[in-house]
PDB file of C-alpha atoms in Angstrom:
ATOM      1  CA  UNK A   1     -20.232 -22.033  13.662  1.00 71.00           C
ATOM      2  CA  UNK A   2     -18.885 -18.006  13.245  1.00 81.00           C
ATOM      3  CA  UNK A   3     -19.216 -15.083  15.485  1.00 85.00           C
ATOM      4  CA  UNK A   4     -20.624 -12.221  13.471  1.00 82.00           C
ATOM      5  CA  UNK A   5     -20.323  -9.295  15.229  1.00 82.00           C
ATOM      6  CA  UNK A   6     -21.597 -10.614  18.842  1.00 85.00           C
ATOM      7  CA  UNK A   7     -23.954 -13.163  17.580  1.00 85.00           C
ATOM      8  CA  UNK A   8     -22.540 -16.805  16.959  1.00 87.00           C
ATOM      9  CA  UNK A   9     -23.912 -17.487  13.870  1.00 84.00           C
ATOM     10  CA  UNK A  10     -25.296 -21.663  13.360  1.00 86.00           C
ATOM     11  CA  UNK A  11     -26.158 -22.788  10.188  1.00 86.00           C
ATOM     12  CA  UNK A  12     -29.205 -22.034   8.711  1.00 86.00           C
ATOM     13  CA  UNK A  13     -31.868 -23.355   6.013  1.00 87.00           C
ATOM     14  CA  UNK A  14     -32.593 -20.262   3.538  1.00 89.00           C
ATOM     15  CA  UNK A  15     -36.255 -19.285   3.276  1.00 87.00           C
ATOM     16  CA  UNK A  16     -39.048 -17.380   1.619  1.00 86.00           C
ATOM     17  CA  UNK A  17     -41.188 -14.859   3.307  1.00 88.00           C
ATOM     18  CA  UNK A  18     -44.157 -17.559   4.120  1.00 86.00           C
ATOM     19  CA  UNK A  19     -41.850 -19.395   6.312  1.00 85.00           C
ATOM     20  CA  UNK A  20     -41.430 -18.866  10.009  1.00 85.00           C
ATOM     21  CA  UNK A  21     -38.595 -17.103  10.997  1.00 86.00           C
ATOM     22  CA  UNK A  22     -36.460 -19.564  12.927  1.00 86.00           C
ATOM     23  CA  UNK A  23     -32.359 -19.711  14.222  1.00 85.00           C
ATOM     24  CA  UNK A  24     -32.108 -22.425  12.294  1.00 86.00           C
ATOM     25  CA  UNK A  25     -34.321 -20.926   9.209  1.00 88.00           C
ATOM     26  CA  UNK A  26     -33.648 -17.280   8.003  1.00 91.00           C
ATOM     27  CA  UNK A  27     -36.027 -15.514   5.494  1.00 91.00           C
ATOM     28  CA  UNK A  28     -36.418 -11.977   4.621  1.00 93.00           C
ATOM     29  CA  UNK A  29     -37.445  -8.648   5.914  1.00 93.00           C
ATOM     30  CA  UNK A  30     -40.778  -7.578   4.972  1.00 91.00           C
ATOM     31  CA  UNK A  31     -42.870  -4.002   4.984  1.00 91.00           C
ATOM     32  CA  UNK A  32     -41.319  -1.214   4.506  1.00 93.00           C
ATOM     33  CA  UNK A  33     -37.303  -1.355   3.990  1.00 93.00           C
ATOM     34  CA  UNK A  34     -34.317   0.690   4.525  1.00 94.00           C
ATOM     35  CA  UNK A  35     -31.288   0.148   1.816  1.00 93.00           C
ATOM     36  CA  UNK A  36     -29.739  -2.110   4.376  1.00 93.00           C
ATOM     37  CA  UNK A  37     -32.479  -4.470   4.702  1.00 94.00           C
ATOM     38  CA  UNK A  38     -33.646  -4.866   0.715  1.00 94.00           C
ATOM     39  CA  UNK A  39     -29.259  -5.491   0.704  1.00 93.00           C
ATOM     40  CA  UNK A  40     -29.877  -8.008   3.450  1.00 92.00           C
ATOM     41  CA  UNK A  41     -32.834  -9.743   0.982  1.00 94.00           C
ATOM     42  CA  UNK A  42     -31.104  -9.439  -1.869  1.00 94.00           C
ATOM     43  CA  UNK A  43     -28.140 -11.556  -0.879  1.00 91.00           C
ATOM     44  CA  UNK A  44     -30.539 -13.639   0.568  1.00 91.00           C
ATOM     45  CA  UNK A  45     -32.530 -14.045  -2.157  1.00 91.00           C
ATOM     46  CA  UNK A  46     -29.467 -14.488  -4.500  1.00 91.00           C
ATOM     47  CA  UNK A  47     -28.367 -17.785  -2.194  1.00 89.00           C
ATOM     48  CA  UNK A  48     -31.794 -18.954  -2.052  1.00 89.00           C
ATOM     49  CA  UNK A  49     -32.669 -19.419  -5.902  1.00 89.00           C
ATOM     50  CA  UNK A  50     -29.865 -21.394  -6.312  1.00 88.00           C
ATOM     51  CA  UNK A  51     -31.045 -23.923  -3.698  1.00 84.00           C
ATOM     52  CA  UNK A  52     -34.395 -23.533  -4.755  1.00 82.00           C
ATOM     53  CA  UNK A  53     -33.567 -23.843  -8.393  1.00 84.00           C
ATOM     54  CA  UNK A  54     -31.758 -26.908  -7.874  1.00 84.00           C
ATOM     55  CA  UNK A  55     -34.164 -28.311  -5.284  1.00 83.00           C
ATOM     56  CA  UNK A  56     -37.295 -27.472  -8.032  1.00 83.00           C
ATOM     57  CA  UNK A  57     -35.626 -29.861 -10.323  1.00 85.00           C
ATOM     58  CA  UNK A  58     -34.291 -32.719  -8.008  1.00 87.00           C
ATOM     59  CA  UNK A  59     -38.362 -32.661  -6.623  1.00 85.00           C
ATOM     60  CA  UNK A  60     -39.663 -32.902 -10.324  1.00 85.00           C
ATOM     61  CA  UNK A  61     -37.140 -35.875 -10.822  1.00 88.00           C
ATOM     62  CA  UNK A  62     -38.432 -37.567  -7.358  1.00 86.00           C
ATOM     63  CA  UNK A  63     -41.935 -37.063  -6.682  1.00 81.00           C
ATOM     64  CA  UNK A  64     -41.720 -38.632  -3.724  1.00 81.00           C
ATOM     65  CA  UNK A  65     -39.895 -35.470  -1.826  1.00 83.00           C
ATOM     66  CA  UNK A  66     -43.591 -33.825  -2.809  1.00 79.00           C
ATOM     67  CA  UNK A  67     -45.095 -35.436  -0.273  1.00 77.00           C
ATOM     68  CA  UNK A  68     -45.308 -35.729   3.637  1.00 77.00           C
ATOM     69  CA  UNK A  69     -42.242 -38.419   4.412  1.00 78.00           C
ATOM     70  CA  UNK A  70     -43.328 -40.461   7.323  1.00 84.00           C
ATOM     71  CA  UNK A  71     -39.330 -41.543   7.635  1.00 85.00           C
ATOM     72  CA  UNK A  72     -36.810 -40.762  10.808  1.00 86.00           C
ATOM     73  CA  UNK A  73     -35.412 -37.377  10.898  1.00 82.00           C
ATOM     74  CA  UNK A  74     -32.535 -39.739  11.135  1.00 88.00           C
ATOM     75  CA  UNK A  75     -33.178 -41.222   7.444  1.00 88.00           C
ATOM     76  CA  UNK A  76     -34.614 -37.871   5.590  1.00 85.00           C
ATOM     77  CA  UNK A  77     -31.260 -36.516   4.731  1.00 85.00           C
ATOM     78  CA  UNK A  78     -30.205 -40.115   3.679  1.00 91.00           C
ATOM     79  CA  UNK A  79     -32.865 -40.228   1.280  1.00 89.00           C
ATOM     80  CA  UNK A  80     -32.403 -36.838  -0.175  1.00 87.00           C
ATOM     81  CA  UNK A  81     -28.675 -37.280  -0.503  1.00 91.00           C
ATOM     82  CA  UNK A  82     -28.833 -40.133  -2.314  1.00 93.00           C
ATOM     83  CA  UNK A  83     -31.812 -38.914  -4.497  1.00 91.00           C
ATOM     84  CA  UNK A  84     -29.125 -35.921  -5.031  1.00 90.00           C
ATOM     85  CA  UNK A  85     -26.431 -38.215  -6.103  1.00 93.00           C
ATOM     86  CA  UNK A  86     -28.895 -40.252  -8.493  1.00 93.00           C
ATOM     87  CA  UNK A  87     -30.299 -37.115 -10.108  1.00 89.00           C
ATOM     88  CA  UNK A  88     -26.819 -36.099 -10.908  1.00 90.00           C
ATOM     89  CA  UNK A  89     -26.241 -39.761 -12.273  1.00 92.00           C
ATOM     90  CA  UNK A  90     -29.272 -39.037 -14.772  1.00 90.00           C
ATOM     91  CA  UNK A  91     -28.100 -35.770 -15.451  1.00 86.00           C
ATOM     92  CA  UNK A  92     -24.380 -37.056 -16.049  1.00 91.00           C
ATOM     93  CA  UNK A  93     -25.446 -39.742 -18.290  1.00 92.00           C
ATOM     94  CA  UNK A  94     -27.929 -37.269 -20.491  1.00 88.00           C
ATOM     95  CA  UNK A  95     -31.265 -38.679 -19.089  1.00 86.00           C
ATOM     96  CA  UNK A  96     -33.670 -36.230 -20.106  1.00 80.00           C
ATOM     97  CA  UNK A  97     -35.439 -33.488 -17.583  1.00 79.00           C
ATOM     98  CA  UNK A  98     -39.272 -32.880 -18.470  1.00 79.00           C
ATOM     99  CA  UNK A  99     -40.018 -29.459 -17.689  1.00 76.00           C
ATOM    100  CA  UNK A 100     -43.501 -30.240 -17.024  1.00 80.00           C
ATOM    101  CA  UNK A 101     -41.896 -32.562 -13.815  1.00 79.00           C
ATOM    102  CA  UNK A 102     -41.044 -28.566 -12.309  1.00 76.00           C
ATOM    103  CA  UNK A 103     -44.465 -27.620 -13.353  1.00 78.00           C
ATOM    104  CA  UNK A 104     -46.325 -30.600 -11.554  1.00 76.00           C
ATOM    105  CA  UNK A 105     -44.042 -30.326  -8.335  1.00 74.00           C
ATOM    106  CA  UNK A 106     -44.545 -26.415  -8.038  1.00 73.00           C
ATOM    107  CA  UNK A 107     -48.141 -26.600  -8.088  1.00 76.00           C
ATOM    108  CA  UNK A 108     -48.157 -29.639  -5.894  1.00 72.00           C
ATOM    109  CA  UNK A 109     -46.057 -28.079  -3.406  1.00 69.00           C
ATOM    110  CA  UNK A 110     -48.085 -25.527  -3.298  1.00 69.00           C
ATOM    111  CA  UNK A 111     -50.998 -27.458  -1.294  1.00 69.00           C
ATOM    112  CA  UNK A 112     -48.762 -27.721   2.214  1.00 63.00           C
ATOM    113  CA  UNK A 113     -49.035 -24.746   4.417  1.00 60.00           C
ATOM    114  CA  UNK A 114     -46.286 -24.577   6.996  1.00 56.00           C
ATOM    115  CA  UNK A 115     -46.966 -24.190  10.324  1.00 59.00           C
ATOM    116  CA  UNK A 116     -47.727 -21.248  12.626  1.00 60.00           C
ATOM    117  CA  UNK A 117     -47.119 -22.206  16.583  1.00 66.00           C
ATOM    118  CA  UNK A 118     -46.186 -20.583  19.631  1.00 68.00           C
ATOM    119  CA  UNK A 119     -42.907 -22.553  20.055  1.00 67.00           C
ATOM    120  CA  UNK A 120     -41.675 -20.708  16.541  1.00 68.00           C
ATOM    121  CA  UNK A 121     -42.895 -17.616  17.913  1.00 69.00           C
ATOM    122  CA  UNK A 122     -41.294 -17.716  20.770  1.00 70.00           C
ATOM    123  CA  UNK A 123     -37.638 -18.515  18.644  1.00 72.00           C
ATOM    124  CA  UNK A 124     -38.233 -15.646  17.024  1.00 74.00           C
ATOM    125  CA  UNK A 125     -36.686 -12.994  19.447  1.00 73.00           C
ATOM    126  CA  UNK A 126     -33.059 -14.845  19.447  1.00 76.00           C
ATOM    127  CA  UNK A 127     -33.514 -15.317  15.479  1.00 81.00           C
ATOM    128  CA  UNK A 128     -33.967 -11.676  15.004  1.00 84.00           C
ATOM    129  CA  UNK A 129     -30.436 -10.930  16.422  1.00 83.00           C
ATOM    130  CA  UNK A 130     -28.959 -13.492  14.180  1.00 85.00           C
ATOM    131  CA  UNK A 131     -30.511 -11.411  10.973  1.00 86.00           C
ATOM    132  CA  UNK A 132     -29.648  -8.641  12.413  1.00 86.00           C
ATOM    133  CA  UNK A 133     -26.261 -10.026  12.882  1.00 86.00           C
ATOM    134  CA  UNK A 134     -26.377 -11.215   9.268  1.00 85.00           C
ATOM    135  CA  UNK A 135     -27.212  -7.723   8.062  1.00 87.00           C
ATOM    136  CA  UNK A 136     -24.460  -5.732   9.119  1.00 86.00           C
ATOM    137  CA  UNK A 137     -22.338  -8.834   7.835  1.00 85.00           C
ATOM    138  CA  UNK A 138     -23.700  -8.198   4.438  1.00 84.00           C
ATOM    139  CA  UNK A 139     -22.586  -4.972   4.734  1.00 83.00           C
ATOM    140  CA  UNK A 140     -19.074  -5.312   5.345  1.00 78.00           C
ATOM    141  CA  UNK A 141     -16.757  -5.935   2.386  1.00 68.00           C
ATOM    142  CA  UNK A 142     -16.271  -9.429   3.371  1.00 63.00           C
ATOM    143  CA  UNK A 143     -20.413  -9.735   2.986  1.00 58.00           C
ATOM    144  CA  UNK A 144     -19.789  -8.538  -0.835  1.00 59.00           C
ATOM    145  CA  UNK A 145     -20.289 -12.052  -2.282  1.00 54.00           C
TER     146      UNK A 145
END
C-alpha cells in the first residue's frame, strides 16, 4: 500500500461508470466535470482499456469466465491465472484469435447486472476520499504517466 496525500491508498480493481464505487473498485466521476476530474477519468480510463482490452480477449478465448463461477474465492484467481498463462501459450505458439469470440463474449457479458446494496453504499463515503486522493495524485508530476 502508498500514502497519497493523507489517504493510504490499497489496491484497487479499475472500473466503468456502471460499477459501484468501492475502496477496493475505483471508477469514474460522472455529471458535470471540472478539468481535474475529466484528468482524473482520463488516466483512469487510459489504465482501464488496457485491462479491459486484454481481459475482452482472454474471455473470448475461455468462455467459461462468461459465466457465474460457482468456485472458492480461494480458486477464482487460480483459474484465471492459469487461463492467462494458457492464452499466452496459444498466442505464443500462433493459435489463431476469432474476432467473433470478442463479439460473442461482449454481448454475453452484457446480460449480468452488478449489484446495487446498502453495504456498497455505505463503502462509498471512505472510497470517495481515496478518488479524491487519487485525483490530486494525477495531478502532480509524478501522476503524469
Amino acid at each position: 500500500k502508498r500514502t497519497v496525500g493523507d489517504v493510504e491508498m490499497p489496491i484497487v480493481i479499475l472500473g466503468d461508470p456502471a460499477y459501484p464505487l468501492m475502496p477496493w473498485l475505483m471508477k469514474p466521476y460522472t455529471g458535470a466535470l471540472d478539468t481535474e476530474k475529466e484528468l482524473f477519468n482520463y488516466r483512469l480510463s487510459k489504465c482501464r482499456m488496457v485491462a479491459e482490452c486484454a481481459f475482452r480477449r482472454l474471455k473470448g478465448r475461455w468462455r467459461s469466465l462468461l459465466t457465474r463461477s460457482d468456485l472458492s474465492q480461494t480458486n477464482i484467481p487460480i483459474v484465471i491465472a492459469a487461463c492467462c498463462v494458457l492464452h499466452n501459450l496459444c498466442e505464443s505458439k500462433g493459435e489463431t484469435f476469432m474476432a467473433g469470440w470478442e463479439v460473442e463474449a461482449n454481448r454475453l457479458a452484457a446480460d449480468y447486472a452488478q449489484p446495487d446494496t446498502r453495504a456498497i453504499r455505505r463503502a462509498q463515503q471512505d472510497t470517495l476520499r481515496i478518488r479524491e486522493a487519487l485525483k490530486a495524485s494525477f495531478q502532480s508530476e509524478q501522476g503524469n504517466l
